[in-house]
mmCIF file of C-alpha atoms in Angstrom:
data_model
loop_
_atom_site.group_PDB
_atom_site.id
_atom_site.type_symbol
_atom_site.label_atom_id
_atom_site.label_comp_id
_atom_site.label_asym_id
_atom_site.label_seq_id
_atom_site.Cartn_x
_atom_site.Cartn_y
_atom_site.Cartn_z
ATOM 1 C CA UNK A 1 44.490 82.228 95.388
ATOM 2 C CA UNK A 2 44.726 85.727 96.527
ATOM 3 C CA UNK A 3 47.470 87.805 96.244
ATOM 4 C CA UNK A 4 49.202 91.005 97.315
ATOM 5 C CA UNK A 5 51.788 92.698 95.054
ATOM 6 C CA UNK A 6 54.670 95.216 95.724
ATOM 7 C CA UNK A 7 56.526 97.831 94.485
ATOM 8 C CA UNK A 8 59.226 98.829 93.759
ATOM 9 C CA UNK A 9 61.803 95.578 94.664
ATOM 10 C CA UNK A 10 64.455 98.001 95.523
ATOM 11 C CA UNK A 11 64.454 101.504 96.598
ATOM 12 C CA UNK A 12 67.650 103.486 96.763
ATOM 13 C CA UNK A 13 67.199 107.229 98.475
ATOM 14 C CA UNK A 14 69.188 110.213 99.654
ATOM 15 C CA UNK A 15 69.520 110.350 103.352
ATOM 16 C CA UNK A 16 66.426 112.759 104.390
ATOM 17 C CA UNK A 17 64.757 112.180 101.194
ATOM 18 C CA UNK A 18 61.055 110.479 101.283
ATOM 19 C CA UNK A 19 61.005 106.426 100.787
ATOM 20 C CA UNK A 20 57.507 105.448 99.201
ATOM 21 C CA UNK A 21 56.469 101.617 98.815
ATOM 22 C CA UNK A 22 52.854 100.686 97.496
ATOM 23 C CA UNK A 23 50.797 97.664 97.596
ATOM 24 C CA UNK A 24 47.872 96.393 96.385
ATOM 25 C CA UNK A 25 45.486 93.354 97.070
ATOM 26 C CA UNK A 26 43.177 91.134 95.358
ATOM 27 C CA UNK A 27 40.397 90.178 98.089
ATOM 28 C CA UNK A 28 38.180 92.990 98.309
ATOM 29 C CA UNK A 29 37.097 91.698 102.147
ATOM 30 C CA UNK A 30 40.609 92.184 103.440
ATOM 31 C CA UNK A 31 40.378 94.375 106.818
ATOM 32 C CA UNK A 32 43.820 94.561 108.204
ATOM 33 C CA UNK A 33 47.054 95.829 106.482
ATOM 34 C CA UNK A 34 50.296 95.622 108.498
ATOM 35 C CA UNK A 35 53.507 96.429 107.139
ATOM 36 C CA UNK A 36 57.128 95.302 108.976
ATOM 37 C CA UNK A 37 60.928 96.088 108.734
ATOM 38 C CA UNK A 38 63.179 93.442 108.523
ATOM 39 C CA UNK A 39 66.995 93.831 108.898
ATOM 40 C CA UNK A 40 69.172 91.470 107.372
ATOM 41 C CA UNK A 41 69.341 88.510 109.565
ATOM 42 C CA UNK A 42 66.800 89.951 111.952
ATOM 43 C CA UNK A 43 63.090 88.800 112.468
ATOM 44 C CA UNK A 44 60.108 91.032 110.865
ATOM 45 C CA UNK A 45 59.158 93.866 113.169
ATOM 46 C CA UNK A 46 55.543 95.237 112.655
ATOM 47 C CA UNK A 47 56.219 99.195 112.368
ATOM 48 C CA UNK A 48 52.743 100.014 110.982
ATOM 49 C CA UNK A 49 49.085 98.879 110.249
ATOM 50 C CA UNK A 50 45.896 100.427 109.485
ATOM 51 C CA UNK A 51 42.314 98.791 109.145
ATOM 52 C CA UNK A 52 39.823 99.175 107.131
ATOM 53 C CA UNK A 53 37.513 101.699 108.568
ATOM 54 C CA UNK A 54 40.708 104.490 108.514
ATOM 55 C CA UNK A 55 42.316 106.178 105.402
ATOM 56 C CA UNK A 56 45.278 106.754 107.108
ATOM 57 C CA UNK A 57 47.918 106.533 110.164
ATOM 58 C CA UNK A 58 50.787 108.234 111.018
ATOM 59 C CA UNK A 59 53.338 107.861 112.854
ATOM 60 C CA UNK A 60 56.368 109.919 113.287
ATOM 61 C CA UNK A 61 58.299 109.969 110.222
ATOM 62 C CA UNK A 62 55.946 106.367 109.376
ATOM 63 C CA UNK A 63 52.708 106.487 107.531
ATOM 64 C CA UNK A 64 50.586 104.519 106.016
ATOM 65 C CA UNK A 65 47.704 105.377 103.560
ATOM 66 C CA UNK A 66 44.436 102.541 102.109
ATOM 67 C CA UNK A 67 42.400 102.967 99.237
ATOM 68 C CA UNK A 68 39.955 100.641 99.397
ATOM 69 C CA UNK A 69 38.303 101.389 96.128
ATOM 70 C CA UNK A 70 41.150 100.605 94.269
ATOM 71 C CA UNK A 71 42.674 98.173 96.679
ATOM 72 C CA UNK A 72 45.546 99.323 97.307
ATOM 73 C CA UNK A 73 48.095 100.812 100.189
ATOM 74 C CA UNK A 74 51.300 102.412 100.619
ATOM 75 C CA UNK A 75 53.975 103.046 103.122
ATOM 76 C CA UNK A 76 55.415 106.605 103.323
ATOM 77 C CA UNK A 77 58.748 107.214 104.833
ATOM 78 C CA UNK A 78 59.427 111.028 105.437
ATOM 79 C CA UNK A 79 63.311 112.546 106.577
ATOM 80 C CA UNK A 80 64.799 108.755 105.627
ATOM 81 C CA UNK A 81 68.027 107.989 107.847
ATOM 82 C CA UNK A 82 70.802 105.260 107.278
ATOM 83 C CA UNK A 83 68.959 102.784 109.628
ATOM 84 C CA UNK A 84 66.063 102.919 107.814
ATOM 85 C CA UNK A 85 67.864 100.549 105.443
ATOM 86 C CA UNK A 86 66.247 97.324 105.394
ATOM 87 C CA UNK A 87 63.390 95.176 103.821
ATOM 88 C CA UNK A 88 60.164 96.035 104.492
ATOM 89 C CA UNK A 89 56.581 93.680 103.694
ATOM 90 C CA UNK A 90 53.211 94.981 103.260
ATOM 91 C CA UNK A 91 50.397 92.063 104.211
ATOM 92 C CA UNK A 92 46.920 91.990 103.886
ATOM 93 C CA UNK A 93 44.805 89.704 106.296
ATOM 94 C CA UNK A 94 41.950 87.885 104.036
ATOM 95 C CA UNK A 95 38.502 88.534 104.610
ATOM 96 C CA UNK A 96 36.813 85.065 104.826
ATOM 97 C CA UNK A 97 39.776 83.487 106.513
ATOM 98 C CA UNK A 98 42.266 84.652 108.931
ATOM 99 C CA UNK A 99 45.023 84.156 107.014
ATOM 100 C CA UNK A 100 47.812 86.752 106.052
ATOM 101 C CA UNK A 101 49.445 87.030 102.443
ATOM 102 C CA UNK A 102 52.282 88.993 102.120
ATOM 103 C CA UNK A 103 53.903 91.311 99.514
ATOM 104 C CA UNK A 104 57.512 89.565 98.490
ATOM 105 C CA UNK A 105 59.719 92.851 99.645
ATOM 106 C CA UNK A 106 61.324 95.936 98.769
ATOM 107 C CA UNK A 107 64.746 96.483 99.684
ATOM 108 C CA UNK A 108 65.346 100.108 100.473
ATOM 109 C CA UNK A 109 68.827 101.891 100.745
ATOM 110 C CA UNK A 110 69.486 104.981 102.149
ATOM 111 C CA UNK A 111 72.172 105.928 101.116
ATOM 112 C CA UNK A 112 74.442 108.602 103.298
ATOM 113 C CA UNK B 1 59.779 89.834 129.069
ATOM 114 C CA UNK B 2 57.385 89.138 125.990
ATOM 115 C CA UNK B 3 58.823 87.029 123.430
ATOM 116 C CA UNK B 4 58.118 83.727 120.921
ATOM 117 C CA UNK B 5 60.856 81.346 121.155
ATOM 118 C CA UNK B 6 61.652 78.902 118.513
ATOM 119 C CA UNK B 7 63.821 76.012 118.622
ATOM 120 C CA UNK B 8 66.484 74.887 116.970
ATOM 121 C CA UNK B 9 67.773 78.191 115.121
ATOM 122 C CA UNK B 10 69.778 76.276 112.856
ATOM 123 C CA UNK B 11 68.966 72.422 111.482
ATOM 124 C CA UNK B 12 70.765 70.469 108.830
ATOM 125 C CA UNK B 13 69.521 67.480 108.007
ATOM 126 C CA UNK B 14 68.594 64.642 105.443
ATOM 127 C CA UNK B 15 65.840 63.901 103.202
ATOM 128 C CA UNK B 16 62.796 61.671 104.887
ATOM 129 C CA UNK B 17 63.808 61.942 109.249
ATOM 130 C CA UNK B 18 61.026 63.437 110.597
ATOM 131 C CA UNK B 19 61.929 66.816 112.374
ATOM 132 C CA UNK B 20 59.628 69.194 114.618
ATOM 133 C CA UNK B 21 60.443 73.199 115.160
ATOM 134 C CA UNK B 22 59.096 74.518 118.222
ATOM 135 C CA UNK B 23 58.042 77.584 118.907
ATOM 136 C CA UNK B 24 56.076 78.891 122.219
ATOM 137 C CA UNK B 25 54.907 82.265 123.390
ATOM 138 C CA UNK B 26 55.065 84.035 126.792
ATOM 139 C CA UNK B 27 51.989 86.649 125.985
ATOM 140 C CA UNK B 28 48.936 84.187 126.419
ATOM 141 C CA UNK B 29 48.519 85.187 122.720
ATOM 142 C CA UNK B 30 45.339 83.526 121.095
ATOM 143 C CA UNK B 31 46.278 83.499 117.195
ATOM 144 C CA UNK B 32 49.573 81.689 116.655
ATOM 145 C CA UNK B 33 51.039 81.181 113.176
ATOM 146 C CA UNK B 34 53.546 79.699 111.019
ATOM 147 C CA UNK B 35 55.661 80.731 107.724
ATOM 148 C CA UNK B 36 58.709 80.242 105.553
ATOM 149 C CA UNK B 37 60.802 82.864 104.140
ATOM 150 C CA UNK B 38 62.283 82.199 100.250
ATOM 151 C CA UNK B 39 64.022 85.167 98.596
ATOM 152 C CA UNK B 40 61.769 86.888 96.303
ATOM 153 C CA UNK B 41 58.991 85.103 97.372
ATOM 154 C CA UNK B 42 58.752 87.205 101.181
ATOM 155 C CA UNK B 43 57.051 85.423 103.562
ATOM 156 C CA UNK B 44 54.001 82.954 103.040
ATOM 157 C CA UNK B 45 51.869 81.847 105.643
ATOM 158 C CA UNK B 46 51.905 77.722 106.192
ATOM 159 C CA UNK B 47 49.597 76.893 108.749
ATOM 160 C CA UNK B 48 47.737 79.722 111.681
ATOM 161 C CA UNK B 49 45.798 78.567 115.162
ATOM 162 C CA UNK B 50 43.460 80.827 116.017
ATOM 163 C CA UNK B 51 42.873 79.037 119.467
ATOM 164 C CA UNK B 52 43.318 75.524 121.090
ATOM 165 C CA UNK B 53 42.464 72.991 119.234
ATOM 166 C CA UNK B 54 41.984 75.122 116.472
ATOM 167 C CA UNK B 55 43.751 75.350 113.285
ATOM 168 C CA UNK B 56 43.494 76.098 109.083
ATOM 169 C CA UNK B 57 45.776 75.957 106.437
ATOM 170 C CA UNK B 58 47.926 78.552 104.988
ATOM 171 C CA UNK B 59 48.756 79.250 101.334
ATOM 172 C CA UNK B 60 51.515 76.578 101.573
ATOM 173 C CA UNK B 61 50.392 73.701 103.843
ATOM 174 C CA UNK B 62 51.981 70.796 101.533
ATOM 175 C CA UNK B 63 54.233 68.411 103.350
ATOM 176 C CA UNK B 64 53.692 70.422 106.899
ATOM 177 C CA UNK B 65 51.660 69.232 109.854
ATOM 178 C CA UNK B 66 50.926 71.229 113.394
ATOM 179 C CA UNK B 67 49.167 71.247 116.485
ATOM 180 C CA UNK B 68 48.009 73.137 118.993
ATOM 181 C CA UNK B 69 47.459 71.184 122.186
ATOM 182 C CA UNK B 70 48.604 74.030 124.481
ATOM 183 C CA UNK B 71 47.866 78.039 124.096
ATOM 184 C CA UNK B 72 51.672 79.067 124.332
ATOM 185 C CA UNK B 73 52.621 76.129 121.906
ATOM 186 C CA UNK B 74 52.610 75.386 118.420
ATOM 187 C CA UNK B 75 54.830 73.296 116.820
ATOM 188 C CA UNK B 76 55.673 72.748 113.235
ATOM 189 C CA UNK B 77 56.331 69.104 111.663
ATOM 190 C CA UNK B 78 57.842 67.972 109.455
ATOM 191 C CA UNK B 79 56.698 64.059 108.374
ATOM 192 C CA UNK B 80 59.057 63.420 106.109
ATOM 193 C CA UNK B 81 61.296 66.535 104.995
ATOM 194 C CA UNK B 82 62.350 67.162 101.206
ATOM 195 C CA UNK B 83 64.886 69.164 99.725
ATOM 196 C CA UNK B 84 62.185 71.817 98.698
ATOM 197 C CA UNK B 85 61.608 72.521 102.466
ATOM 198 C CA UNK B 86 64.940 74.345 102.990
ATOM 199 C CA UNK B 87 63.906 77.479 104.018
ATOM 200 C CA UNK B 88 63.873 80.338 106.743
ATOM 201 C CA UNK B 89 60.893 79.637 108.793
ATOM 202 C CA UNK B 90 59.156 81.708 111.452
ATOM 203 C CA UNK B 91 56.638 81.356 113.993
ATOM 204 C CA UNK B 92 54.467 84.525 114.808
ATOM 205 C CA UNK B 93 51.671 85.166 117.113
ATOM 206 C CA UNK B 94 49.366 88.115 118.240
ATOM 207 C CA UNK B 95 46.567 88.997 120.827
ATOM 208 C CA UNK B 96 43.311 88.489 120.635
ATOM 209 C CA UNK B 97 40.426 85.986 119.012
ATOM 210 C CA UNK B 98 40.994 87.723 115.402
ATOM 211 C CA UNK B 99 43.932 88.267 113.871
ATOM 212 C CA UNK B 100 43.787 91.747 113.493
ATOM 213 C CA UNK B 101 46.381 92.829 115.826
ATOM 214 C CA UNK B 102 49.765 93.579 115.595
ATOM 215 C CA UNK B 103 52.089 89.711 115.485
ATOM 216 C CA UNK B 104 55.377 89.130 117.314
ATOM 217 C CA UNK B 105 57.633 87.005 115.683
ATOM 218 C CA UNK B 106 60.265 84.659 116.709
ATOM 219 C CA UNK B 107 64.027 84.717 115.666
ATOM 220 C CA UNK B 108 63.474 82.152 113.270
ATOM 221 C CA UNK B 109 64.279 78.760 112.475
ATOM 222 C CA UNK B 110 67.071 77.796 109.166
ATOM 223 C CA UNK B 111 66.435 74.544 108.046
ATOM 224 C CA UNK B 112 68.528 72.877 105.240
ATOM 225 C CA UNK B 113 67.120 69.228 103.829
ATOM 226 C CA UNK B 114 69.525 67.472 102.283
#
């Protein structure tokens, strides 16, 4: 079936360093790419996405690039703070369905 | 105030009584879904509604049923529960006849099989 990897696992960072987490995707007619913070014990909380027809988004200190070529997208976190901490999920909606696949996590630390 | 709702939060219970998880949405929301959470495995998608009436398999259907007789409802059965269905499970749904939008999830639902 298809798939969407993600890297790294963990992520440790200086406070007010950058935080960078890539994905990439195996079904070349996926269109939507959200990615979501989850805090331990919390539900996932969508804090980006970006379609297809856009190279990038930004949002704050948030952004989120797509190559489409090589299938593959990343989450950029710029000035990281101690709440950033958490686990974060890329997904990638399927083409010919409507179903999601996620990434399995990366844990990031920011570390004070 | 918007939210998805799932019921119980917590379930223990034993191998083979059937159980159902609950989960229903405030937001008239079109596309509901369902998935289980296993460390190091993040979240994979068991079954998604795009409508009433309407629903498809996710990448791990096996052993799960659902329905969707209602817009704001969509539960999640369980016909006969096994050990290997001890998991964190949430229910998720977002706006709109595609998928393509932003989903809200619920607080979640732990169920241990034993």
């Amino acid at each position: 079936g298809e798939n969407v990897e993600q890297h790294p696992s963990t992520l440790s960072v200086q406070e007010g360093d950058s935080a960078v987490i890539k994905c990439t995707y195996s079904d070349s007619a996926s269109n939507y790419f959200p990615w979501y913070k989850q805090e331990l014990g919390k539900r996932p909380q969508l804090i980006i996405d970006i379609r297809s027809n856009v190279g990038e988004k930004k949002d704050q200190r948030i952004a989120v690039t797509l190559n489409k070529t090589a299938k593959h997208f990343s989450l950029h976190i710029t000035e990281t703070q101690p709440e950033d901490s958490a686990v974060y999920f890329c997904a990638a909606l399927m083409g010919y369905g409507q179903n999601f696949v996620f990434g399995p996590g990366t844990r990031l630390s920011v570390l004070p | 105030e918007a939210q998805v709702t799932q019921n119980p939060r917590y379930l223990i219970t034993v191998t083979g009584k059937k159980l159902t998880v609950t989960c229903s949405q405030n937001m008239n929301h079109e596309y509901m879904s369902w998935y289980r959470q296993d460390p190091g495995l993040g979240l994979r998608q068991i079954y998604y509604s795009m409508n009433v009436e309407v629903t498809d398999k996710g990448d791990v259907p096996e052993g799960y049923k659902v329905s969707r007789k209602e817009k704001r409802n969509f539960p999640l059965i369980l016909e006969s529960p096994s050990p290997n269905q001890t998991s964190l499970y949430f229910c998720a749904s977002s706006l709109g006849g595609a998928p393509n939008q932003p989903q809200h999830f619920g607080d979640g639902t732990r169920l241990s099989i034993l």
